[in-house]
Coordinates of C-alpha atoms (C1' of nucleotides) in Angstrom, one line a residue:
Chain W
M988 CA 28.5 23.7 -212.7
P989 CA 32.1 24.0 -211.6
R990 CA 32.5 23.9 -207.8
N991 CA 35.0 26.7 -207.5
R992 CA 33.6 29.4 -209.8
R993 CA 31.7 31.1 -207.0
P994 CA 34.6 31.4 -204.5
Q995 CA 36.6 33.1 -207.1
N996 CA 33.9 35.7 -207.9
R997 CA 33.6 36.1 -204.2
E998 CA 37.2 37.2 -203.8
E999 CA 36.9 39.5 -206.7
K1000 CA 33.7 41.2 -205.5
R1001 CA 35.1 41.5 -202.0
D1002 CA 38.2 43.2 -203.5
E1003 CA 36.0 45.6 -205.4
I1004 CA 34.2 46.6 -202.3
V1005 CA 37.5 47.1 -200.4
A1006 CA 38.9 49.1 -203.3
A1007 CA 35.9 51.4 -203.4
A1008 CA 36.0 51.8 -199.7
T1009 CA 39.7 52.6 -199.7
E1010 CA 39.3 55.3 -202.3
L1011 CA 36.3 56.9 -200.5
F1012 CA 37.6 56.5 -196.9
T1013 CA 41.0 58.1 -197.8
G1014 CA 39.6 60.8 -200.1
T1015 CA 36.2 61.7 -198.6
G1016 CA 36.5 60.3 -195.1
Y1017 CA 35.0 57.5 -193.1
D1018 CA 32.2 59.3 -191.4
E1019 CA 31.6 61.3 -194.6
T1020 CA 31.0 58.3 -196.9
P1021 CA 27.7 56.4 -196.5
M1022 CA 27.6 52.7 -197.1
T1023 CA 25.3 53.5 -200.1
A1024 CA 28.2 55.4 -201.7
I1025 CA 30.6 52.5 -201.3
A1026 CA 28.0 50.1 -202.6
A1027 CA 27.3 52.3 -205.7
A1028 CA 31.0 52.6 -206.4
A1029 CA 31.4 48.8 -206.1
G1030 CA 28.3 48.1 -208.2
V1031 CA 26.4 46.2 -205.6
A1032 CA 23.3 46.7 -203.4
T1033 CA 24.0 48.4 -200.1
N1034 CA 23.2 45.4 -198.0
T1035 CA 25.4 43.1 -200.1
I1036 CA 28.3 44.7 -198.3
Y1037 CA 27.0 43.1 -195.1
W1038 CA 27.3 39.8 -196.7
Y1039 CA 31.1 40.3 -196.9
F1040 CA 31.7 42.4 -193.8
K1041 CA 30.1 42.3 -190.4
D1042 CA 29.8 46.1 -190.3
K1043 CA 31.4 49.4 -191.4
D1044 CA 34.3 49.0 -188.9
A1045 CA 35.1 45.5 -190.3
L1046 CA 35.3 47.1 -193.7
L1047 CA 37.6 49.7 -192.4
V1048 CA 39.9 47.0 -191.0
A1049 CA 40.0 45.4 -194.5
V1050 CA 40.9 48.8 -195.9
L1051 CA 43.7 49.3 -193.3
D1052 CA 45.1 45.9 -194.0
R1053 CA 45.2 46.4 -197.7
V1054 CA 46.8 49.8 -197.5
L1055 CA 49.4 48.7 -194.9
A1056 CA 50.3 45.6 -197.0
E1057 CA 50.9 47.8 -200.0
A1058 CA 53.0 50.2 -198.1
L1059 CA 55.1 47.4 -196.5
A1060 CA 55.7 45.9 -199.9
D1061 CA 57.0 49.3 -201.2
A1062 CA 59.1 49.7 -198.2
G1063 CA 60.8 46.3 -198.7
T1064 CA 62.7 47.8 -201.7
R1065 CA 64.3 50.5 -199.6
T1066 CA 65.9 48.8 -196.7
D1067 CA 69.5 49.6 -197.9
E1068 CA 69.0 53.4 -197.8
P1069 CA 70.1 55.5 -194.8
W1070 CA 67.9 55.4 -191.7
S1071 CA 66.6 58.9 -191.8
D1072 CA 65.8 58.7 -195.5
Q1073 CA 63.8 55.6 -194.9
L1074 CA 61.8 57.4 -192.2
L1075 CA 61.2 60.4 -194.4
W1076 CA 60.1 58.2 -197.3
A1077 CA 57.7 56.3 -195.0
V1078 CA 56.1 59.5 -193.7
E1079 CA 55.6 60.8 -197.3
R1080 CA 54.3 57.5 -198.4
L1081 CA 51.8 57.3 -195.6
E1082 CA 50.7 61.0 -195.7
R1083 CA 47.9 60.2 -198.1
Y1084 CA 46.3 58.1 -195.4
S1085 CA 46.1 60.9 -192.8
R1086 CA 42.3 60.6 -192.7
L1087 CA 42.6 56.9 -191.9
V1088 CA 45.0 57.8 -189.1
T1089 CA 42.5 60.1 -187.5
V1090 CA 39.6 57.8 -187.9
V1091 CA 41.5 54.9 -186.4
H1092 CA 42.2 57.0 -183.3
A1093 CA 38.6 58.1 -183.1
R1094 CA 37.1 54.6 -183.4
T1095 CA 39.6 52.9 -181.2
A1096 CA 37.6 54.0 -178.2
I1097 CA 34.4 52.4 -179.4
S1098 CA 35.2 49.6 -181.8
P1099 CA 37.1 46.5 -180.5
V1100 CA 38.2 45.5 -184.0
I1101 CA 39.7 48.9 -184.7
D1102 CA 41.3 48.9 -181.3
A1103 CA 42.9 45.5 -182.0
W1104 CA 44.2 46.6 -185.3
H1105 CA 45.6 49.8 -183.8
A1106 CA 47.5 47.9 -181.1
D1107 CA 48.9 45.5 -183.7
F1108 CA 50.0 48.4 -185.9
H1109 CA 51.8 50.1 -183.0
R1110 CA 53.7 47.0 -182.2
L1111 CA 54.8 46.7 -185.8
A1112 CA 55.9 50.4 -185.9
E1113 CA 57.7 50.1 -182.7
D1114 CA 59.7 47.1 -183.9
M1115 CA 60.7 48.8 -187.0
L1116 CA 61.7 51.9 -185.1
A1117 CA 63.7 49.9 -182.6
G1118 CA 65.9 48.6 -185.4
G1119 CA 66.5 52.0 -186.8
F1120 CA 67.3 53.7 -183.5
R1121 CA 69.7 50.9 -182.6
S1122 CA 71.5 51.3 -185.8
A1123 CA 71.7 55.0 -185.3
G1124 CA 73.5 54.4 -182.0
V1125 CA 70.8 55.4 -179.5
P1126 CA 71.9 54.0 -176.1
E1127 CA 69.9 51.1 -174.8
E1128 CA 68.7 53.0 -171.7
S1129 CA 66.8 55.6 -173.7
L1130 CA 65.7 53.2 -176.5
R1131 CA 62.2 52.7 -175.2
A1132 CA 61.5 56.4 -174.9
S1133 CA 63.1 57.1 -178.2
I1134 CA 60.8 54.6 -179.9
Q1135 CA 57.7 56.1 -178.3
I1136 CA 58.8 59.6 -179.4
G1137 CA 59.4 58.2 -182.9
V1138 CA 55.9 56.8 -183.1
F1139 CA 54.4 60.0 -181.9
V1140 CA 56.4 62.2 -184.2
I1141 CA 55.5 60.0 -187.2
E1142 CA 51.8 60.1 -186.3
G1143 CA 52.1 63.8 -185.7
L1144 CA 53.6 64.4 -189.2
L1145 CA 50.8 62.3 -190.7
L1146 CA 48.1 64.1 -188.7
H1147 CA 49.5 67.6 -189.6
P1148 CA 51.0 67.5 -193.0
G1149 CA 53.4 70.4 -193.4
S1150 CA 56.1 71.7 -195.7
A1151 CA 58.7 69.3 -197.1
E1152 CA 61.4 71.4 -195.4
S1153 CA 60.0 71.2 -191.9
R1154 CA 59.3 67.5 -192.4
R1155 CA 63.0 67.0 -193.2
E1156 CA 64.1 69.0 -190.2
V1157 CA 61.9 67.1 -187.8
I1158 CA 63.0 63.7 -189.2
D1159 CA 66.6 64.6 -189.0
L1160 CA 66.4 65.7 -185.5
L1161 CA 64.4 62.6 -184.6
A1162 CA 66.8 60.2 -186.3
H1163 CA 69.9 61.7 -184.8
P1164 CA 68.9 63.1 -181.5
G1165 CA 72.6 63.5 -180.4
G1166 CA 73.0 66.1 -183.1
D1167 CA 75.9 64.3 -184.8
R1168 CA 75.8 62.3 -188.0
R1169 CA 73.7 65.0 -189.6
H1170 CA 74.0 65.7 -193.3
P1171 CA 75.4 69.2 -193.3
P1172 CA 72.9 71.8 -194.6
G1173 CA 76.0 73.9 -194.4
D1174 CA 78.3 72.1 -192.0
R1175 CA 78.1 73.1 -188.4
T1176 CA 79.5 72.1 -185.1
R1177 CA 77.0 70.6 -182.7
T1178 CA 76.3 72.3 -179.4
R1179 CA 76.3 69.6 -176.9
S1180 CA 76.6 69.3 -173.2
G1181 CA 75.1 71.5 -170.5
G1182 CA 75.7 75.1 -170.2
Chain Z
M875 CA 10.2 93.9 -165.5
P876 CA 13.9 94.4 -165.1
R877 CA 15.7 94.9 -168.3
N878 CA 18.6 92.7 -167.6
R879 CA 17.0 89.6 -166.0
R880 CA 16.8 87.7 -169.2
P881 CA 20.4 88.2 -170.4
Q882 CA 21.6 86.8 -167.0
N883 CA 19.5 83.7 -167.3
R884 CA 20.7 83.4 -170.8
E885 CA 24.3 83.2 -169.6
E886 CA 23.4 80.6 -167.0
K887 CA 21.5 78.4 -169.3
R888 CA 24.2 78.6 -171.9
D889 CA 26.7 77.5 -169.3
E890 CA 24.6 74.6 -168.2
I891 CA 24.5 73.4 -171.8
V892 CA 28.2 73.7 -172.2
A893 CA 28.8 72.0 -168.8
A894 CA 26.6 69.1 -169.8
A895 CA 28.3 68.8 -173.2
T896 CA 31.7 68.9 -171.6
E897 CA 30.9 66.0 -169.3
L898 CA 29.4 64.0 -172.1
F899 CA 31.9 64.7 -174.8
T900 CA 34.9 63.9 -172.6
G901 CA 33.2 60.9 -170.9
T902 CA 31.2 59.3 -173.6
G903 CA 32.5 60.9 -176.8
Y904 CA 31.4 63.4 -179.3
D905 CA 29.9 61.1 -181.9
E906 CA 28.5 58.9 -179.2
T907 CA 26.4 61.6 -177.5
P908 CA 23.3 62.6 -179.3
M909 CA 22.0 66.2 -178.9
T910 CA 19.0 64.7 -177.1
A911 CA 21.3 63.5 -174.3
I912 CA 22.9 66.9 -173.9
A913 CA 19.6 68.6 -173.8
A914 CA 18.3 66.1 -171.2
A915 CA 21.3 66.6 -169.0
A916 CA 20.9 70.4 -169.3
G917 CA 17.2 70.3 -168.7
V918 CA 16.1 71.9 -172.0
A919 CA 14.4 70.7 -175.1
T920 CA 16.7 69.4 -177.8
N921 CA 16.2 72.2 -180.2
T922 CA 16.7 74.9 -177.6
I923 CA 20.4 74.1 -177.9
Y924 CA 20.2 75.4 -181.4
W925 CA 19.1 78.8 -180.1
Y926 CA 22.4 79.1 -178.3
F927 CA 24.7 77.3 -180.7
K928 CA 24.7 77.2 -184.5
D929 CA 25.3 73.4 -184.5
K930 CA 27.0 70.6 -182.7
D931 CA 30.5 71.7 -183.9
A932 CA 29.9 75.2 -182.4
L933 CA 29.0 73.6 -179.2
L934 CA 32.2 71.6 -179.3
V935 CA 34.2 74.8 -179.8
A936 CA 32.5 76.2 -176.6
V937 CA 33.5 73.1 -174.8
L938 CA 37.1 73.3 -176.0
D939 CA 37.3 76.9 -175.0
R940 CA 36.0 76.2 -171.5
V941 CA 38.3 73.3 -170.9
L942 CA 41.3 75.1 -172.3
A943 CA 40.7 78.2 -170.1
E944 CA 40.5 76.1 -167.0
A945 CA 43.7 74.3 -167.8
L946 CA 45.5 77.5 -168.5
A947 CA 44.3 79.0 -165.2
D948 CA 45.7 75.9 -163.4
A949 CA 48.9 76.1 -165.3
G950 CA 49.4 79.7 -164.3
T951 CA 50.2 78.6 -160.7
R952 CA 53.1 76.4 -161.8
T953 CA 55.3 78.6 -163.9
D954 CA 58.2 78.5 -161.4
E955 CA 58.6 74.7 -161.5
P956 CA 61.3 73.1 -163.7
W957 CA 60.6 72.8 -167.3
S958 CA 60.2 69.0 -167.6
D959 CA 57.9 69.0 -164.5
Q960 CA 55.7 71.6 -166.1
L961 CA 55.5 69.5 -169.3
L962 CA 54.7 66.3 -167.3
W963 CA 52.0 68.1 -165.3
A964 CA 50.4 69.5 -168.5
V965 CA 50.2 66.1 -170.1
E966 CA 48.7 64.6 -167.0
R967 CA 46.3 67.5 -166.6
L968 CA 45.2 67.2 -170.2
E969 CA 45.0 63.4 -170.4
R970 CA 41.4 63.4 -169.4
Y971 CA 40.6 65.2 -172.6
S972 CA 42.0 62.6 -174.9
R973 CA 38.7 62.1 -176.5
L974 CA 38.5 65.7 -177.3
V975 CA 41.9 65.6 -178.9
T976 CA 40.9 62.8 -181.3
V977 CA 37.6 64.4 -182.2
V978 CA 39.2 67.7 -183.0
H979 CA 41.6 66.0 -185.4
A980 CA 38.7 64.0 -186.9
R981 CA 36.5 67.1 -187.4
T982 CA 39.2 69.5 -188.5
A983 CA 39.0 68.1 -192.0
I984 CA 35.3 68.9 -192.3
S985 CA 34.4 71.7 -189.9
P986 CA 35.9 75.2 -190.5
V987 CA 35.2 76.3 -186.9
I988 CA 37.0 73.3 -185.5
D989 CA 39.8 73.7 -188.0
A990 CA 40.2 77.4 -186.8
W991 CA 40.2 76.4 -183.2
H992 CA 42.8 73.7 -183.9
A993 CA 45.1 76.1 -185.7
D994 CA 44.9 78.6 -182.8
F995 CA 45.6 75.9 -180.3
H996 CA 48.7 74.8 -182.1
R997 CA 50.0 78.3 -182.2
L998 CA 49.5 78.6 -178.5
A999 CA 51.2 75.3 -177.7
E1000 CA 54.1 76.1 -180.0
D1001 CA 54.6 79.5 -178.3
M1002 CA 54.7 77.8 -174.9
L1003 CA 57.1 75.1 -176.0
A1004 CA 59.4 77.7 -177.6
G1005 CA 59.9 79.3 -174.2
G1006 CA 60.6 76.0 -172.5
F1007 CA 63.0 74.7 -175.1
R1008 CA 64.9 78.0 -175.1
S1009 CA 65.3 77.9 -171.4
A1010 CA 66.5 74.3 -171.7
G1011 CA 69.3 75.4 -173.9
V1012 CA 68.1 74.0 -177.2
P1013 CA 70.1 75.8 -179.9
E1014 CA 68.3 78.2 -182.2
E1015 CA 69.0 76.2 -185.3
S1016 CA 67.0 73.2 -184.1
L1017 CA 64.4 75.1 -182.2
R1018 CA 61.7 74.9 -184.8
A1019 CA 62.0 71.2 -185.3
S1020 CA 62.2 70.7 -181.5
I1021 CA 58.9 72.6 -181.1
Q1022 CA 57.2 70.5 -183.7
I1023 CA 58.5 67.3 -182.1
G1024 CA 57.3 68.6 -178.7
V1025 CA 53.8 69.2 -180.0
F1026 CA 53.7 65.8 -181.6
V1027 CA 54.9 64.0 -178.5
I1028 CA 52.5 65.8 -176.3
E1029 CA 49.6 64.9 -178.6
G1030 CA 50.9 61.4 -178.8
L1031 CA 50.9 61.0 -175.0
L1032 CA 47.4 62.3 -174.9
L1033 CA 46.2 60.1 -177.7
H1034 CA 47.9 57.0 -176.2
P1035 CA 47.8 57.2 -172.4
G1036 CA 50.4 54.9 -171.0
S1037 CA 52.1 54.2 -167.7
A1038 CA 53.3 57.0 -165.5
E1039 CA 56.8 55.6 -165.9
S1040 CA 57.0 55.7 -169.6
R1041 CA 55.4 59.1 -169.6
R1042 CA 58.2 60.4 -167.4
E1043 CA 60.8 58.7 -169.6
V1044 CA 59.4 60.3 -172.8
I1045 CA 59.1 63.7 -171.3
D1046 CA 62.6 63.7 -169.8
L1047 CA 64.1 62.7 -173.2
L1048 CA 62.0 65.3 -174.9
A1049 CA 62.9 68.1 -172.5
H1050 CA 66.6 67.3 -172.5
P1051 CA 67.4 66.0 -175.9
G1052 CA 71.2 66.4 -175.3
G1053 CA 71.1 63.6 -172.9
D1054 CA 72.7 65.5 -170.0
R1055 CA 70.8 67.0 -167.1
R1056 CA 68.9 63.8 -166.7
H1057 CA 68.1 62.5 -163.2
P1058 CA 69.9 59.1 -162.9
P1059 CA 67.6 56.2 -163.1
G1060 CA 68.1 55.0 -159.5
D1061 CA 68.1 58.4 -157.9
R1062 CA 64.9 60.4 -157.3
T1063 CA 66.6 63.8 -156.6
R1064 CA 66.3 66.3 -159.3
T1065 CA 69.2 68.0 -160.9
R1066 CA 67.9 71.5 -161.0
S1067 CA 68.6 72.9 -164.4
G1068 CA 70.1 76.2 -165.2
G1069 CA 73.3 75.5 -163.4
Chain F
dA143 C1' 25.7 30.6 -200.8
dC144 C1' 24.6 34.9 -202.5
dC145 C1' 21.9 39.1 -203.3
dT146 C1' 18.2 42.4 -202.8
dG147 C1' 14.1 45.9 -201.7
dA148 C1' 12.0 47.5 -198.1
dA149 C1' 11.8 48.6 -193.4
dC150 C1' 13.7 50.0 -188.7
dA151 C1' 16.0 52.7 -185.4
dC152 C1' 18.6 56.6 -184.7
dC153 C1' 20.4 61.2 -185.2
dG154 C1' 21.4 66.3 -186.5
dT155 C1' 18.8 70.0 -187.8
dT156 C1' 14.7 72.9 -189.2
dC157 C1' 10.1 74.8 -189.0
dA158 C1' 5.8 76.6 -187.6
dA159 C1' 3.8 77.8 -183.6
dG160 C1' 3.7 79.2 -179.0
dT161 C1' 5.0 82.8 -174.9
Chain Y
dA894 C1' 13.7 87.1 -177.3
dC895 C1' 13.2 82.5 -176.0
dC896 C1' 11.4 77.8 -176.2
dT897 C1' 9.1 73.8 -178.0
dG898 C1' 6.6 69.5 -180.4
dA899 C1' 6.6 67.7 -184.6
dA900 C1' 8.6 66.8 -188.8
dC901 C1' 12.5 66.1 -192.3
dA902 C1' 16.5 64.1 -194.3
dC903 C1' 20.0 61.0 -193.7
dC904 C1' 22.4 56.9 -192.3
dG905 C1' 23.9 52.1 -190.5
dT906 C1' 21.9 47.8 -190.1
dT907 C1' 18.5 44.1 -190.3
dC908 C1' 14.9 41.1 -192.3
dA909 C1' 12.1 38.5 -195.2
dA910 C1' 12.2 37.0 -199.6
dG911 C1' 14.2 35.8 -203.7
dT912 C1' 17.9 32.8 -206.8

DNA sequence: ACCTGAACACCGTTCAAGT
DNA sequence: ACCTGAACACCGTTCAAGT
């Protein structure tokens, strides 16, 4: 009996469970998918899931990690595009996970693992936004607030999926708060300064 | 037997149930409070709640209506203050309901009543923000996007309660996106807008 | 180590029965 | 019309028992 056959199967079966949970959590919803459904989709007995994961929240964390890693890998190929295009792409890329966004917020209040993941994710998002805003010329004094607004706007767009047009409008305004540097929808002068 | 004694008691008991649910939903959480706890707090049998409300979601809607009506009544006394102060006040006033905000988002996907309430609420918030942004001199062309950003930022502040300082920063930047009209960091005196 | 059938505790909701 | 005790269906999790 080879020593390392089991461990390999273990990885595979774990992945199958996470894959099934990802599909069900994003498509049907976390509260709406019983553990029995995940088990059935993965082809194991319900309680087998508890061999691989402490509880349903731990499984959710595995799903979140998986989904985030994929998205980051995709994003890696786009770092040379303009700032607002990257933002727009990220929002559209993540929109399919809007149910995960809401459930993370809902469970943050009660599940320490989800809370920790949520905090980590915010740190990551803030770091990425900091780079973008700096490159867009946002002054250092308003950088922190701009980042916060950026995070909230992105979350908002994910939570309330709307038309492509309004998405573009919102991202443009977010990425170039001064009003300049905008790609002209039909060129226009910007109305700045108090009056 | 007086004809109208019963209806009066009915109102009262309904109110007691809603009051108990409000306290428990905001303090403990929606998913975390069983119907039995609400019934116990209101002094009725569990299934009596179902005489007054179709189901738990309908009770949640009653809670939301109650809480929103109170907040709007409070807000009515503040309409003469400057725009960004009103915004800040609203956020701080609503912060105690952050658990309601998350549960509304979570249940919007599955409960038609909650979905309808949520849509109504967004319309209301957008109307109020439209007035504020217009008075702050936001140009008509970027008004729609500004309103959306405003809604997202307010929701974000409610979902992620932070320090008073960062709250103020974010609201200031949101209310005066041009960058002018801001109170200088050291100085506490407010530059009254409009002039 | 890995997997399972059966049971447990809990919860939203319903029902038949009372006044 | 209003209220209730008891039951039902469902779900996350655990346990004792298997390999």
